[in-house]
Amino acid sequence: GGGFVAVGGDLSYDMGNYNNSPVEAILPIISRAAEYRGGRNVVIMIDASGSTMATDQTTGESVIGFIDANAMSVVQYIDPGSSVGVVAFGGITAEKEIIPMSSQGIRNDYIQWISEIGPQSGVVPTDIDKGFAAALDLLKTVSGTNMIIVISDGQMPEDFEEVKTKAQELKDENVDALFVQISLTYLTEELKQRSINNRYQELADIFGTSVNLLNPDQRICTGDKPCLEGEEIPDAAPTPAPTPEFTSEFPLIALDTEHFITRFVNITASVTGFNDVTPKLGSDRLVATTGGKPILTTWGFGLGRVASFTTDSGAGETRWASGVYSGENSRLISSMINWAIGDPQPDEGVVIQAEDIWAGTSGKVVIKSDDLPRVVLDGTGQLDLSRTGPDPDTYETTLSLEIEGFHDLSGYGIAVNYPLEYREIGFNERLETVIAANGGRVYDMNEVESLLLLDIKEKAVRTVQQPVSRKEPFLLAALLLFLGEVIIRRLKDRGKERPVIGENP
């Protein structure tokens, strides 16, 4: 039930001695190169015009129902190395991008999309020329062998010259074609040839092929043989091919966007080298180069999970995949490791389940065990358990812890957050008004290093108004005047003759 991740490099896989080794036995790849047989791009063109609403009065089946069923058969059974896009024409042209059919999840998504295709009314035109134009635009976005599969009731529009012009443009781009006409009734081979629409056959003639008319019980692909001409049933022992020299970057693409590893990862990185390997039958190719070379391949081995990452660790002398280990792309690595680990908690014996709690707030702990378990908190106190519910092996208790941090519950980690009331603490809207009223100011993070320091220096100097007495000079002047007057009077008195005062008789 464990996991195993193998990372490549210049001494691993095809560049090491992994081929036919015990290690390779558990890996989802064969450590040698194989000739890449994928690269076929197929656009399924679905006729959703008003004429496809025709219904068999006996069975109640409609033409559009059989058209959709045949389109679904292609999506379901086409070679995993092929890429498929869908174009529905009939008044409104709807498109589904071309991507590799590398997983059942992708196929199911396209099958669901096709099942919802149908004409809006009986007067919707058969604008197959717009369908051809949309198919050509899709095929120009990819490289490889291109092909269209046109599935229709054979009814063509009045302006047929424009249709033939668009068909010729596809032919000029070396696009192959398969034309399928759907019949509501069961026809013999002789009647089939007579029932093929002449204009529909003219389109097939442009591509040098013939229209295939299918009875209601017939499908383009059935799964018991190659779906399209040129496909082969994959072999577990592929033809070896020499590993090419790598002199440029190889962009990566996710082949299965529904897998746990790639579901929430936007891969934009490129690698400058990789180990040239071949996926084994039953493995899942999740990430590859745009040229089809596997980069991340997974499968289940016994009860465990195995992932082969066939490029290096982004370090060392090669540094093939340094871009994968940085930024958003690094989530691919963490997701790959998490997938291999799986659920780290035991699923048998004593199984403990508990959510993180808040300090001072009680939380519930659920324990599953065949017998009454002994559960210890932080290695000291044993908890009292009570059996709850109809399940006889389920026990429950509550915890109320005051100390924040991580606590151990018989090997199960429980995180205790800060008290719940602290979560409501925030910035009081009136605080800024109060601060401003007292001569202060609230600064944001961008102003801390600039305005805050300047304001601190400015407010560090205080201006104080104190009364200063100016009466000392005036008092001194008055004193001097008084002394001067006294001195002048004394001097005048000395210059006068004083009368002689006689003695009393």
XYZ file of C-alpha atoms in Angstrom:
505
model
C 0.000 0.000 0.000
C 3.010 2.336 -0.209
C 4.240 4.613 -2.957
C 7.350 4.781 -5.149
C 8.613 7.690 -7.279
C 11.520 7.224 -9.686
C 13.231 10.360 -11.031
C 15.425 10.222 -14.113
C 18.706 11.765 -15.168
C 21.786 11.055 -17.242
C 22.437 7.811 -15.310
C 18.843 6.554 -15.128
C 16.368 4.591 -17.216
C 17.630 4.237 -20.816
C 20.944 5.864 -19.844
C 21.424 3.501 -16.909
C 21.000 -0.229 -16.550
C 17.282 -0.225 -15.756
C 16.198 -2.310 -18.740
C 15.023 -5.792 -17.606
C 16.150 -5.006 -14.051
C 14.133 -5.744 -10.851
C 13.532 -2.004 -10.490
C 12.018 -1.773 -13.947
C 9.594 -4.559 -13.064
C 7.636 -2.245 -10.784
C 7.926 0.841 -12.991
C 5.149 1.806 -15.440
C 7.677 2.227 -18.261
C 10.175 0.194 -20.268
C 13.636 1.734 -20.134
C 14.250 1.866 -23.839
C 13.047 4.065 -26.638
C 10.290 3.130 -29.023
C 9.199 4.567 -32.319
C 6.452 7.076 -31.578
C 3.357 6.028 -33.500
C 1.007 8.729 -32.280
C 0.613 12.186 -33.697
C -2.634 11.689 -35.637
C -5.039 14.602 -35.192
C -8.699 13.871 -35.905
C -11.523 16.410 -36.056
C -15.000 14.876 -35.879
C -17.501 17.011 -37.801
C -21.069 16.498 -36.558
C -24.045 17.544 -38.701
C -26.504 19.219 -36.296
C -28.695 20.819 -38.979
C -32.487 20.756 -38.935
C -32.740 17.758 -41.271
C -31.070 15.513 -38.664
C -34.188 15.827 -36.497
C -35.843 13.227 -38.753
C -37.174 10.337 -36.662
C -38.062 6.732 -37.400
C -41.775 6.471 -36.646
C -41.409 2.837 -35.590
C -38.431 2.996 -33.230
C -38.526 6.683 -32.308
C -34.799 6.939 -33.046
C -33.523 10.142 -34.702
C -30.740 10.764 -37.183
C -28.914 13.083 -34.780
C -28.996 10.310 -32.180
C -27.157 7.931 -34.512
C -24.754 10.694 -35.588
C -23.830 11.386 -31.960
C -23.497 7.655 -31.241
C -20.993 7.232 -34.080
C -19.011 10.269 -32.962
C -18.891 8.829 -29.437
C -17.607 5.499 -30.779
C -14.625 7.279 -32.332
C -13.821 9.086 -29.085
C -14.193 5.876 -27.053
C -12.099 3.521 -29.193
C -9.550 5.651 -31.023
C -5.861 4.964 -30.429
C -4.604 6.642 -27.171
C -1.795 8.176 -29.201
C -4.253 10.151 -31.316
C -5.682 13.567 -30.552
C -9.333 14.426 -31.161
C -11.289 17.623 -31.615
C -14.997 18.081 -32.392
C -16.862 20.567 -34.599
C -20.662 20.705 -34.688
C -22.206 22.663 -37.576
C -25.815 23.689 -38.064
C -26.705 27.358 -37.651
C -24.232 27.745 -34.776
C -20.753 26.247 -35.051
C -19.534 24.696 -31.774
C -15.995 23.488 -31.209
C -14.055 21.267 -28.807
C -10.270 21.686 -28.912
C -7.885 18.987 -30.140
C -6.252 17.130 -27.239
C -4.783 13.600 -26.853
C -7.223 10.841 -25.894
C -4.767 9.571 -23.292
C -7.209 8.840 -20.469
C -10.745 7.651 -19.960
C -11.528 10.866 -18.091
C -10.808 12.942 -21.200
C -12.848 10.570 -23.375
C -15.797 10.770 -20.959
C -15.669 14.574 -21.055
C -15.830 14.598 -24.868
C -18.581 11.956 -24.932
C -20.665 14.064 -22.552
C -20.126 17.153 -24.741
C -21.173 15.246 -27.884
C -24.301 13.856 -26.195
C -25.613 17.405 -25.762
C -25.288 18.270 -29.471
C -28.528 18.567 -31.427
C -30.387 20.906 -33.778
C -32.283 23.792 -32.230
C -35.111 23.553 -34.775
C -36.074 21.915 -38.047
C -35.079 24.956 -40.127
C -31.403 25.077 -39.080
C -29.269 25.148 -42.273
C -26.609 22.587 -43.185
C -23.700 25.068 -43.192
C -21.037 22.420 -43.642
C -18.756 25.040 -45.214
C -18.488 26.730 -41.807
C -17.754 23.331 -40.311
C -14.891 22.801 -42.776
C -13.469 26.243 -41.920
C -13.648 25.569 -38.193
C -11.999 22.155 -38.616
C -9.147 23.702 -40.610
C -8.593 26.342 -37.910
C -8.351 23.622 -35.255
C -5.923 21.513 -37.307
C -3.641 24.511 -37.844
C -3.001 24.630 -34.088
C -1.370 21.159 -34.014
C 1.299 19.260 -35.869
C 1.196 15.718 -37.232
C -1.055 13.747 -39.559
C -4.434 15.458 -39.904
C -7.822 13.922 -40.645
C -11.511 14.857 -40.551
C -14.471 12.524 -40.015
C -17.711 13.993 -41.376
C -20.877 12.369 -39.980
C -24.090 13.560 -41.629
C -27.428 12.523 -43.063
C -26.037 13.480 -46.484
C -28.310 16.481 -47.072
C -26.271 19.331 -48.599
C -27.054 23.089 -48.843
C -28.097 24.925 -51.997
C -24.891 27.016 -52.148
C -22.742 23.968 -52.809
C -19.863 25.731 -54.590
C -18.766 27.425 -51.352
C -18.836 24.036 -49.622
C -16.581 22.498 -52.273
C -14.195 25.464 -52.009
C -13.768 24.944 -48.255
C -13.341 21.198 -48.785
C -10.599 21.855 -51.346
C -8.784 24.101 -48.844
C -8.636 21.176 -46.436
C -7.377 18.879 -49.182
C -4.684 21.406 -50.097
C -3.470 21.235 -46.466
C -2.980 17.446 -46.866
C -5.933 16.625 -44.631
C -7.387 13.132 -45.048
C -11.142 12.597 -44.789
C -13.722 9.975 -43.915
C -17.338 10.679 -44.937
C -20.121 8.806 -43.143
C -23.821 8.978 -44.053
C -26.402 7.794 -41.497
C -29.480 5.823 -42.497
C -32.596 5.485 -40.322
C -33.543 2.196 -42.021
C -31.653 -1.047 -42.564
C -30.338 -1.243 -46.132
C -28.578 -3.920 -48.121
C -25.189 -3.182 -49.659
C -26.843 -2.610 -53.043
C -29.400 -0.191 -51.618
C -26.681 1.611 -49.697
C -24.916 2.586 -52.911
C -28.163 3.923 -54.367
C -29.015 5.894 -51.216
C -25.785 7.907 -50.989
C -26.408 11.589 -51.679
C -24.696 12.625 -54.928
C -23.480 15.990 -53.603
C -22.140 14.324 -50.472
C -20.191 11.929 -52.705
C -18.788 14.918 -54.644
C -17.182 16.117 -51.409
C -15.700 12.671 -50.837
C -14.339 12.688 -54.404
C -12.323 15.822 -53.591
C -10.420 13.783 -50.994
C -10.208 10.714 -53.219
C -12.486 8.558 -51.066
C -16.060 7.251 -50.937
C -19.009 7.828 -48.626
C -19.672 5.067 -46.104
C -23.373 4.591 -45.408
C -24.085 3.052 -42.000
C -27.221 1.255 -40.860
C -28.665 2.087 -37.407
C -26.784 -0.796 -35.754
C -23.419 0.031 -37.313
C -20.683 2.220 -35.776
C -17.485 3.716 -37.104
C -15.456 2.156 -34.266
C -16.311 -0.979 -32.274
C -13.266 -1.686 -30.106
C -12.513 -5.171 -31.470
C -10.233 -3.854 -34.208
C -8.250 -0.685 -34.986
C -10.644 2.242 -35.116
C -9.224 3.976 -38.179
C -7.077 2.898 -41.080
C -3.392 2.895 -40.164
C -3.886 2.284 -36.440
C -2.272 -0.690 -34.755
C -3.002 -2.585 -31.583
C -0.191 -1.507 -29.179
C 2.486 -4.076 -28.423
C 4.001 -4.563 -24.975
C 7.442 -4.894 -26.542
C 7.850 -1.848 -28.838
C 10.370 -1.570 -31.607
C 13.571 -0.050 -30.169
C 14.773 3.189 -31.675
C 17.932 5.163 -30.914
C 17.597 8.043 -28.475
C 18.017 11.291 -30.443
C 20.426 14.023 -29.492
C 18.743 16.860 -27.632
C 19.860 20.336 -28.528
C 16.809 22.456 -27.728
C 13.921 22.848 -25.324
C 10.931 20.550 -25.305
C 7.660 22.124 -24.068
C 5.540 19.978 -21.756
C 1.788 19.374 -21.945
C -0.623 17.600 -19.611
C -2.223 14.652 -21.382
C -4.700 13.890 -18.587
C -6.010 16.990 -16.830
C -8.443 15.030 -14.625
C -5.815 13.049 -12.706
C -5.058 14.002 -9.092
C -1.503 15.027 -10.037
C -2.342 17.317 -12.960
C -5.864 18.503 -12.087
C -4.876 21.845 -10.551
C -1.481 22.365 -12.217
C -0.946 24.737 -15.148
C 2.173 23.338 -16.827
C 4.130 25.943 -18.794
C 7.678 24.621 -18.360
C 10.009 23.072 -20.902
C 12.816 20.554 -20.468
C 16.140 20.473 -22.263
C 16.487 16.697 -22.022
C 14.702 13.542 -20.907
C 15.032 9.784 -20.663
C 13.579 8.126 -23.744
C 11.263 5.411 -22.423
C 8.134 3.523 -23.456
C 4.974 3.353 -21.311
C 3.826 -0.146 -20.432
C 0.342 -1.376 -21.223
C -2.049 -0.331 -18.470
C -0.046 2.724 -17.425
C -1.298 6.301 -17.467
C 0.631 8.954 -19.380
C 0.008 12.204 -17.521
C 2.660 14.587 -18.893
C 4.628 14.407 -22.127
C 6.579 16.625 -24.467
C 4.689 18.123 -27.377
C 6.469 15.519 -29.495
C 4.823 12.709 -27.539
C 7.741 11.586 -25.354
C 6.572 10.496 -21.861
C 7.698 12.645 -18.920
C 5.370 11.512 -16.118
C 3.835 8.032 -16.221
C 1.959 6.312 -13.404
C 0.267 3.035 -12.571
C -0.793 0.872 -9.661
C 1.532 -1.917 -8.582
C -0.157 -4.315 -6.198
C -1.763 -2.111 -3.550
C 0.768 0.662 -4.075
C 1.319 3.531 -6.473
C 4.312 4.053 -8.764
C 5.286 7.198 -10.692
C 8.113 7.471 -13.243
C 9.369 11.016 -13.785
C 11.591 10.594 -16.826
C 13.613 13.772 -16.645
C 16.129 14.885 -14.019
C 15.855 16.635 -10.648
C 16.619 20.062 -12.103
C 20.036 20.155 -10.448
C 23.475 18.653 -11.050
C 25.368 18.908 -14.306
C 22.469 18.266 -16.667
C 19.744 20.586 -15.268
C 17.231 19.278 -17.791
C 14.110 20.149 -15.839
C 15.036 23.159 -13.700
C 11.923 24.972 -14.978
C 9.652 22.234 -13.625
C 10.928 22.826 -10.090
C 10.188 26.562 -9.976
C 7.097 28.746 -9.772
C 3.674 27.339 -10.562
C 5.203 24.330 -12.336
C 6.682 23.062 -9.064
C 3.175 22.060 -7.977
C 3.527 19.141 -10.382
C 6.343 17.742 -8.212
C 4.494 18.168 -4.909
C 1.316 16.695 -6.391
C 3.281 13.714 -7.709
C 4.781 13.053 -4.258
C 1.423 13.496 -2.506
C -0.219 11.077 -4.935
C 2.436 8.455 -4.263
C 2.095 8.903 -0.487
C -1.691 8.642 -0.584
C -3.407 8.788 2.799
C -0.641 8.768 5.466
C -3.113 7.762 8.168
C -3.693 4.041 8.840
C -6.958 2.551 7.600
C -7.018 -0.407 9.972
C -6.449 -1.021 13.674
C -7.057 2.133 15.715
C -8.072 4.881 13.295
C -8.345 8.392 14.755
C -10.101 11.268 13.007
C -10.238 14.796 14.401
C -10.341 18.331 13.069
C -8.068 21.135 14.213
C -9.594 23.076 17.108
C -9.433 26.539 18.692
C -7.858 27.118 22.072
C -10.554 27.048 24.738
C -13.125 25.572 22.346
C -14.030 21.899 22.459
C -13.592 19.689 19.421
C -14.841 16.195 18.582
C -12.571 13.185 18.159
C -13.821 9.987 16.477
C -11.958 6.712 16.940
C -12.638 3.476 15.088
C -11.385 0.266 16.685
C -12.540 -3.315 17.082
C -11.895 -3.101 20.832
C -12.093 -0.253 23.311
C -8.869 1.631 22.499
C -6.500 3.347 24.890
C -6.002 6.873 23.565
C -3.427 9.072 25.287
C -3.039 12.849 24.903
C 0.554 14.104 24.732
C 1.783 10.873 26.320
C 0.263 11.633 29.721
C -3.510 11.608 30.150
C -5.798 8.858 28.892
C -9.087 10.016 27.361
C -12.502 8.722 28.351
C -14.260 7.277 25.314
C -17.904 6.506 24.725
C -19.431 4.336 21.999
C -21.711 6.341 19.691
C -24.096 5.516 16.892
C -25.126 2.138 15.531
C -21.561 1.192 14.561
C -20.145 -0.936 17.424
C -16.521 -0.096 16.615
C -16.907 3.713 16.663
C -15.994 5.726 19.752
C -16.157 9.434 20.403
C -14.778 11.995 22.837
C -14.272 15.737 23.068
C -11.124 17.781 23.587
C -10.792 21.294 25.004
C -7.179 22.467 25.040
C -5.839 25.845 26.161
C -2.259 25.608 24.910
C -1.747 26.564 21.279
C 0.400 24.421 18.998
C 0.521 20.761 18.002
C -0.605 17.992 20.313
C -0.171 14.241 19.995
C -3.179 11.957 20.333
C -1.694 8.440 20.286
C 0.288 9.285 17.142
C -2.383 11.458 15.529
C -1.479 15.138 15.297
C -3.991 17.784 16.348
C -3.361 21.493 15.812
C -4.727 23.953 18.368
C -5.185 27.444 16.961
C -5.424 30.706 18.891
C -8.664 31.364 20.832
C -11.678 31.748 18.609
C -12.501 35.267 19.817
C -9.150 36.513 18.484
C -10.377 35.814 14.978
C -12.762 38.775 15.239
C -10.002 41.216 16.239
C -9.376 43.738 13.508
C -8.841 47.418 12.746
C -11.329 49.729 14.459
C -12.724 52.135 11.866
C -12.878 54.982 14.414
C -9.261 54.541 15.445
C -7.984 56.572 12.488
C -10.252 59.494 13.434
C -9.052 59.447 17.023
C -5.406 59.317 15.952
C -5.862 62.247 13.537
C -7.625 64.314 16.223
C -4.531 64.002 18.392
C -2.138 65.027 15.641
C -1.244 61.530 14.516
C -1.646 59.629 11.302
C -2.213 56.031 10.107
C 0.421 54.801 7.623
C 0.183 51.953 5.143
C 3.079 49.606 4.372
C 4.309 51.677 1.419
C 4.608 54.821 3.546
C 6.517 53.307 6.462
C 10.011 53.802 5.038
C 9.376 57.240 3.564
C 6.758 59.452 5.205
C 6.852 57.806 8.628
C 10.534 58.527 9.242
C 10.203 62.123 8.040
C 7.206 62.701 10.271
C 9.057 61.227 13.248
C 11.946 63.666 12.760
C 9.575 66.570 12.314
C 7.538 65.767 15.388
C 10.660 65.128 17.502
C 11.198 68.947 17.700
C 8.690 70.583 20.066
C 7.839 74.312 20.061
C 6.871 75.650 23.512
C 5.528 79.184 24.153
C 6.641 80.667 27.518
C 6.049 84.317 28.813
C 9.245 86.415 28.957
C 9.418 89.480 31.340
C 10.601 92.721 29.726
C 10.310 95.045 32.868
C 13.928 94.746 34.061
C 15.312 97.431 31.687
C 12.533 99.799 32.612
C 13.072 99.272 36.366
C 16.789 99.811 35.921
C 16.149 103.040 33.987
C 13.765 104.301 36.681
C 16.331 103.504 39.373
C 19.025 105.379 37.513
C 16.741 108.410 37.116
C 15.955 108.350 40.799
C 19.607 108.151 41.833
C 20.531 110.905 39.396
C 17.895 113.186 40.796
C 19.111 112.541 44.359
C 22.718 113.262 43.445
C 21.825 116.507 41.642
C 19.826 117.790 44.596
C 22.663 117.065 46.969
C 25.100 118.888 44.813
C 22.790 121.927 44.683
C 22.347 121.916 48.407
C 26.076 122.138 49.020
C 26.385 125.324 46.988
C 23.928 127.302 49.154
C 24.865 129.228 52.339
C 23.305 127.739 55.332
C 21.904 130.078 58.156
C 23.616 130.064 61.539
C 21.372 128.761 64.149
C 21.986 130.483 67.430
C 21.764 129.027 70.845
C 18.583 129.430 72.791
C 18.735 131.923 75.627
